[in-house]
Structures are given as C-alpha cells and as structure tokens.
Coordinates of N, CA and C in Angstrom, one line a residue:
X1 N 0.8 -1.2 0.0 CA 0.0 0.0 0.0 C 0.9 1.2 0.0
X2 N 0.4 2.2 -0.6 CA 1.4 3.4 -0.9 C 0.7 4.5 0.5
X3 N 2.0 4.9 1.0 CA 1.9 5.6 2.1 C 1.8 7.1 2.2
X4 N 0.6 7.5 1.8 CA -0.1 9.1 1.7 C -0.4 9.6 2.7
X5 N 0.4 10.2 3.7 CA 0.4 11.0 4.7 C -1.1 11.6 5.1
X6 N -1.9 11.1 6.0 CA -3.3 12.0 6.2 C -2.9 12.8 7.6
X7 N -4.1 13.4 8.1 CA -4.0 13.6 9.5 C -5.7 13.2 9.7
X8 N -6.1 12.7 10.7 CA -7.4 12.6 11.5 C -7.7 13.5 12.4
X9 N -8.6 14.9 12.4 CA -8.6 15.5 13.4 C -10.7 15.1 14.1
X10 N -10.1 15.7 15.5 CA -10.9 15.3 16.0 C -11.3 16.4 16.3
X11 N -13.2 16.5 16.4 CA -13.6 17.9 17.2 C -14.4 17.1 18.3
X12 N -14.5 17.8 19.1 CA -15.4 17.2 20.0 C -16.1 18.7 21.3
X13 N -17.6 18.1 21.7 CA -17.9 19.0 22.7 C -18.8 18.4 23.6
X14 N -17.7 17.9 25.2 CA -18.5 17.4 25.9 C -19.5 18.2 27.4
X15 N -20.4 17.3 27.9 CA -20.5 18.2 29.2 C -19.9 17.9 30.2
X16 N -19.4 19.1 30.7 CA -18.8 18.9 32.3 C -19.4 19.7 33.1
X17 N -20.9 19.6 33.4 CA -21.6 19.9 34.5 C -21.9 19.5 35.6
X18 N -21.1 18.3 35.6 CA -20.5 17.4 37.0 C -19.8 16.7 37.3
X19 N -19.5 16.0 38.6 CA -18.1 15.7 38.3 C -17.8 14.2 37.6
X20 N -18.8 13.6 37.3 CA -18.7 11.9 36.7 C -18.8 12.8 35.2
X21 N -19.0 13.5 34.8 CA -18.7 14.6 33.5 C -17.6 14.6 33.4
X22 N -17.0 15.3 34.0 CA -15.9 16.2 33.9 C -14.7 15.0 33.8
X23 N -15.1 13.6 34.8 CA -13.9 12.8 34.9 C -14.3 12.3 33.6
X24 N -14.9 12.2 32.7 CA -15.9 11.2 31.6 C -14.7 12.4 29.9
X25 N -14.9 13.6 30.2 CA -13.6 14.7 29.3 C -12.3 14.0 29.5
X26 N -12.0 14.1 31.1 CA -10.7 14.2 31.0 C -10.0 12.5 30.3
X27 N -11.3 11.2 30.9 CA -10.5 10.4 30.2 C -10.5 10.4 28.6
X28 N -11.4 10.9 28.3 CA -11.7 10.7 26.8 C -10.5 11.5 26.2
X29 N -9.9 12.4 27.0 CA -8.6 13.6 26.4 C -7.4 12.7 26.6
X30 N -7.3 12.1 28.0 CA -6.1 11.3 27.8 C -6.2 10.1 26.7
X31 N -7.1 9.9 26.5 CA -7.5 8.6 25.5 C -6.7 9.2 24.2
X32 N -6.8 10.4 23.8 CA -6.6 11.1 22.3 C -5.2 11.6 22.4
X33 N -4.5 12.0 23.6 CA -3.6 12.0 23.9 C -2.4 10.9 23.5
X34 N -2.6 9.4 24.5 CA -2.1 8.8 24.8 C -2.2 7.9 23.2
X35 N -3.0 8.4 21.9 CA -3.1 7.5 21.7 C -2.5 8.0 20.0
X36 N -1.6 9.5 20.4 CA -0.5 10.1 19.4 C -1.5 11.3 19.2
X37 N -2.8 11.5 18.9 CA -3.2 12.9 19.4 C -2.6 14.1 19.5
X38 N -2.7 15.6 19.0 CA -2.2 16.5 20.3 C -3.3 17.9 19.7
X39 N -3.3 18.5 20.4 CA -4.4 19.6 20.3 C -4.0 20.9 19.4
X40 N -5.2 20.9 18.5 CA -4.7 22.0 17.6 C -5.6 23.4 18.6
X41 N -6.2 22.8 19.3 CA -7.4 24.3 19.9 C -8.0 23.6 21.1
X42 N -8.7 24.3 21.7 CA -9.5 23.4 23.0 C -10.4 22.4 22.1
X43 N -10.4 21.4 22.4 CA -11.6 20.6 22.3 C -11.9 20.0 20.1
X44 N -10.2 20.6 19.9 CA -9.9 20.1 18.5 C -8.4 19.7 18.6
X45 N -8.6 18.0 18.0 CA -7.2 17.6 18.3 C -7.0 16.3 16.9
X46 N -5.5 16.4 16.4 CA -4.8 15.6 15.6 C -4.1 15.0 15.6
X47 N -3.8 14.0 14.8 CA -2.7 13.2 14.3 C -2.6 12.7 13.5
X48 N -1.1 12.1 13.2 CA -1.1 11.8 11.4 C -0.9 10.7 11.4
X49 N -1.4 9.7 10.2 CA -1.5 8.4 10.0 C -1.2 8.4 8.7
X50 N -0.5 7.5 8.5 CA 0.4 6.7 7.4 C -0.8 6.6 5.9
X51 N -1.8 5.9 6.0 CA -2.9 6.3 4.9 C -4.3 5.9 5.4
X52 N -5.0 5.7 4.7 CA -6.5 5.5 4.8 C -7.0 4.4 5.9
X53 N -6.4 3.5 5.2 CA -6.6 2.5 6.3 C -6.2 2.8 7.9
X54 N -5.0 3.2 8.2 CA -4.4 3.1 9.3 C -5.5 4.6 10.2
X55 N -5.9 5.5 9.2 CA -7.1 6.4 9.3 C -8.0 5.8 10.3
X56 N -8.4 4.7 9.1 CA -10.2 4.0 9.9 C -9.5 3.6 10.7
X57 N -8.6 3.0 11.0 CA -8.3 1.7 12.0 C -8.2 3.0 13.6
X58 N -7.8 4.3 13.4 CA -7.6 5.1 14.1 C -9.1 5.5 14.6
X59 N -10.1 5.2 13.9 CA -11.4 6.0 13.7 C -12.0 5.1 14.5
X60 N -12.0 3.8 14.3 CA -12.5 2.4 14.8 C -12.3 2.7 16.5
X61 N -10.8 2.6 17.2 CA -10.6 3.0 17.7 C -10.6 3.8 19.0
X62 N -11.2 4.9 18.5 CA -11.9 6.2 18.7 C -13.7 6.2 19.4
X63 N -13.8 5.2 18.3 CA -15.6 4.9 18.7 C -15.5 4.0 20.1
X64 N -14.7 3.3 20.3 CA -14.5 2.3 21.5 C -14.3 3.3 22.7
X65 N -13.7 4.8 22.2 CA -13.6 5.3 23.5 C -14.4 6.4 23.6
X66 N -15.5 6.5 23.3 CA -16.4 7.4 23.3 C -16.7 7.5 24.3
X67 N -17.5 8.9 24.8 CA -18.0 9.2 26.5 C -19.3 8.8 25.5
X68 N -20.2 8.5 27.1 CA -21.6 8.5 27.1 C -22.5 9.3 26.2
X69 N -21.9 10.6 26.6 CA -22.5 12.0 26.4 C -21.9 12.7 25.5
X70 N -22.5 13.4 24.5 CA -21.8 14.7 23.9 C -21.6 14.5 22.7
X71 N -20.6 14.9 22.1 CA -20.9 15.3 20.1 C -19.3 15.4 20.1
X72 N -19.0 13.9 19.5 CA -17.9 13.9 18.8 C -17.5 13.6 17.2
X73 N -16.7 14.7 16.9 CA -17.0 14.5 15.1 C -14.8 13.8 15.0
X74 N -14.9 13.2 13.9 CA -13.6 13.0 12.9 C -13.6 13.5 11.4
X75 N -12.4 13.9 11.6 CA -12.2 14.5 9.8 C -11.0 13.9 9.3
X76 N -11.2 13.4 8.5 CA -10.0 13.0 7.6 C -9.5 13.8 6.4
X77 N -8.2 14.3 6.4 CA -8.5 15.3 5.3 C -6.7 14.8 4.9
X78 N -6.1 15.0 3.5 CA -5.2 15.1 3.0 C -3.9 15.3 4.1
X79 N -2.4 15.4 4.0 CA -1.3 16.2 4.6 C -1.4 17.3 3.6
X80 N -1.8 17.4 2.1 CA -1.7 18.6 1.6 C -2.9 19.3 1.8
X81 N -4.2 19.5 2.3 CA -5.3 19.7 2.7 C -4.4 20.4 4.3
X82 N -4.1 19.6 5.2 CA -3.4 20.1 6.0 C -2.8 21.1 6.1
X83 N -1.9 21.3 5.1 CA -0.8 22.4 5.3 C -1.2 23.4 4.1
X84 N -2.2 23.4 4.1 CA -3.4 24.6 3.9 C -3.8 25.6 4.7
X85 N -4.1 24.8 5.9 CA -4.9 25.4 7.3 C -4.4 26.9 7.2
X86 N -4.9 27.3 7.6 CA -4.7 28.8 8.3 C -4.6 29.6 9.3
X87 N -3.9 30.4 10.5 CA -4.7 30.2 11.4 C -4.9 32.0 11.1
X88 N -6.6 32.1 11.4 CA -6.9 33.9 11.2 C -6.8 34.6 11.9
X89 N -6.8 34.5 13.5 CA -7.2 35.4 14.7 C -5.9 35.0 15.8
X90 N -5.9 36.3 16.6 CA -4.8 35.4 17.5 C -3.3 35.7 17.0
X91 N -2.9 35.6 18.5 CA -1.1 35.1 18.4 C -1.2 33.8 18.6
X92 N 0.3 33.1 18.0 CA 0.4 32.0 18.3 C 1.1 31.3 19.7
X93 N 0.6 30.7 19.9 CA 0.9 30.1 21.8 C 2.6 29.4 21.3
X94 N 3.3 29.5 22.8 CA 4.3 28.6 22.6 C 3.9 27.4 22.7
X95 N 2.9 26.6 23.1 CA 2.8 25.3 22.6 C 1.8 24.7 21.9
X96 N 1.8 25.2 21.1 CA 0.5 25.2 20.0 C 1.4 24.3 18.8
X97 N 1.3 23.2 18.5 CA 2.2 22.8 17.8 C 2.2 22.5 16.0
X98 N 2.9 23.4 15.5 CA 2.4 23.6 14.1 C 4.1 22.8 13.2
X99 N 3.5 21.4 12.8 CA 3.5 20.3 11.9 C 4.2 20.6 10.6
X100 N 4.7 20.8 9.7 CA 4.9 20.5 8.6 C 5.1 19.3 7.8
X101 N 5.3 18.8 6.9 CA 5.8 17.0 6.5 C 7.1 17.2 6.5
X102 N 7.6 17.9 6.7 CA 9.0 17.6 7.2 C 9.4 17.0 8.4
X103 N 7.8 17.5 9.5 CA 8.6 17.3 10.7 C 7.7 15.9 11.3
X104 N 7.0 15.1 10.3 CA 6.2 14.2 10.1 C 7.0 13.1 11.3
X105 N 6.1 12.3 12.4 CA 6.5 11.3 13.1 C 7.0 10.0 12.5
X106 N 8.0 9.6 13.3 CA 8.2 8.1 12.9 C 7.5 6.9 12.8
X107 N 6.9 6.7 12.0 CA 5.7 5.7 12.0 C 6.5 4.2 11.6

C-alpha cells in the first residue's frame, strides 16, 4: 500500500456539569492524547497516520472510546489539505504545535 500522509482530526464538545462529567472529558482527552493525538485548539485535536486504512483503523478505535454524552466529530483530510490550514485570529501560543511534512513522526 502506498503511504499518503493523512492527518485525522478530532472535534469534540462534551459536558462537564458534573463531576462523573468532567472525569468522563478528562478520560476521553487522555484517551486522544495517549493514543499520538495533540491539540490544535480546546476541544480540537490531531494526528497523522500513514494512509486511509491506518485512518479507519484510528477511527475504529476512537468509537471504543467514546463518553456516554456529547458530540464527537472526525475528519480526515489530505497532509496537503493540512498544510493549507490557516490560522486567522490570535497570536500564536508557545505550545500550539504547528507540523509541517517535514517534521512528520516516525511511523
């Protein structure tokens, strides 16, 4: 299989109006975290996979760790779709971490 750089990002918006909530975010964040994840914004987060397949298999994944509650989306979009993005508003944070395919992980 020929290896076309995607990224998977994730949006997500859950409640934390209590505290079996709030613990229900935080595992679902380490879940995205731990699992090569990293946050482009509160409550939008990515990572890059090797091609389509390794995508779903990431997506598959993802559904296993769903909270109870709340509205989580996935996008799969190109690495050249990626390094498109824009950002419009804002300075940029020192740990905001902005990717190129140069600096693409070791898969």
């Amino acid at each position: 299989m020929i290896n076309r750089f995607m990224r998977v990002m994730v949006f997500f918006d859950l409640p934390v109006n209590t505290a079996k909530k709030r613990r229900e975010y935080t595992q679902f964040r380490r879940y995205l975290i731990q699992d090569g994840y990293f946050m482009l914004q509160y409550s939008v987060y990515a990572r890059t996979v090797r091609n389509r397949d390794d995508a779903e298999s990431h997506i598959a994944k993802l559904k296993s760790a769903l909270p109870p509650e709340g509205s989580v989306r996935a996008l799969l979009v190109t690495e050249k779709q990626y390094e498109n993005m824009r950002v419009l508003l804002g300075d940029r944070y020192a740990e905001e971490a902005y990717l190129d395919s140069t600096d693409l992980l070791e898969l």
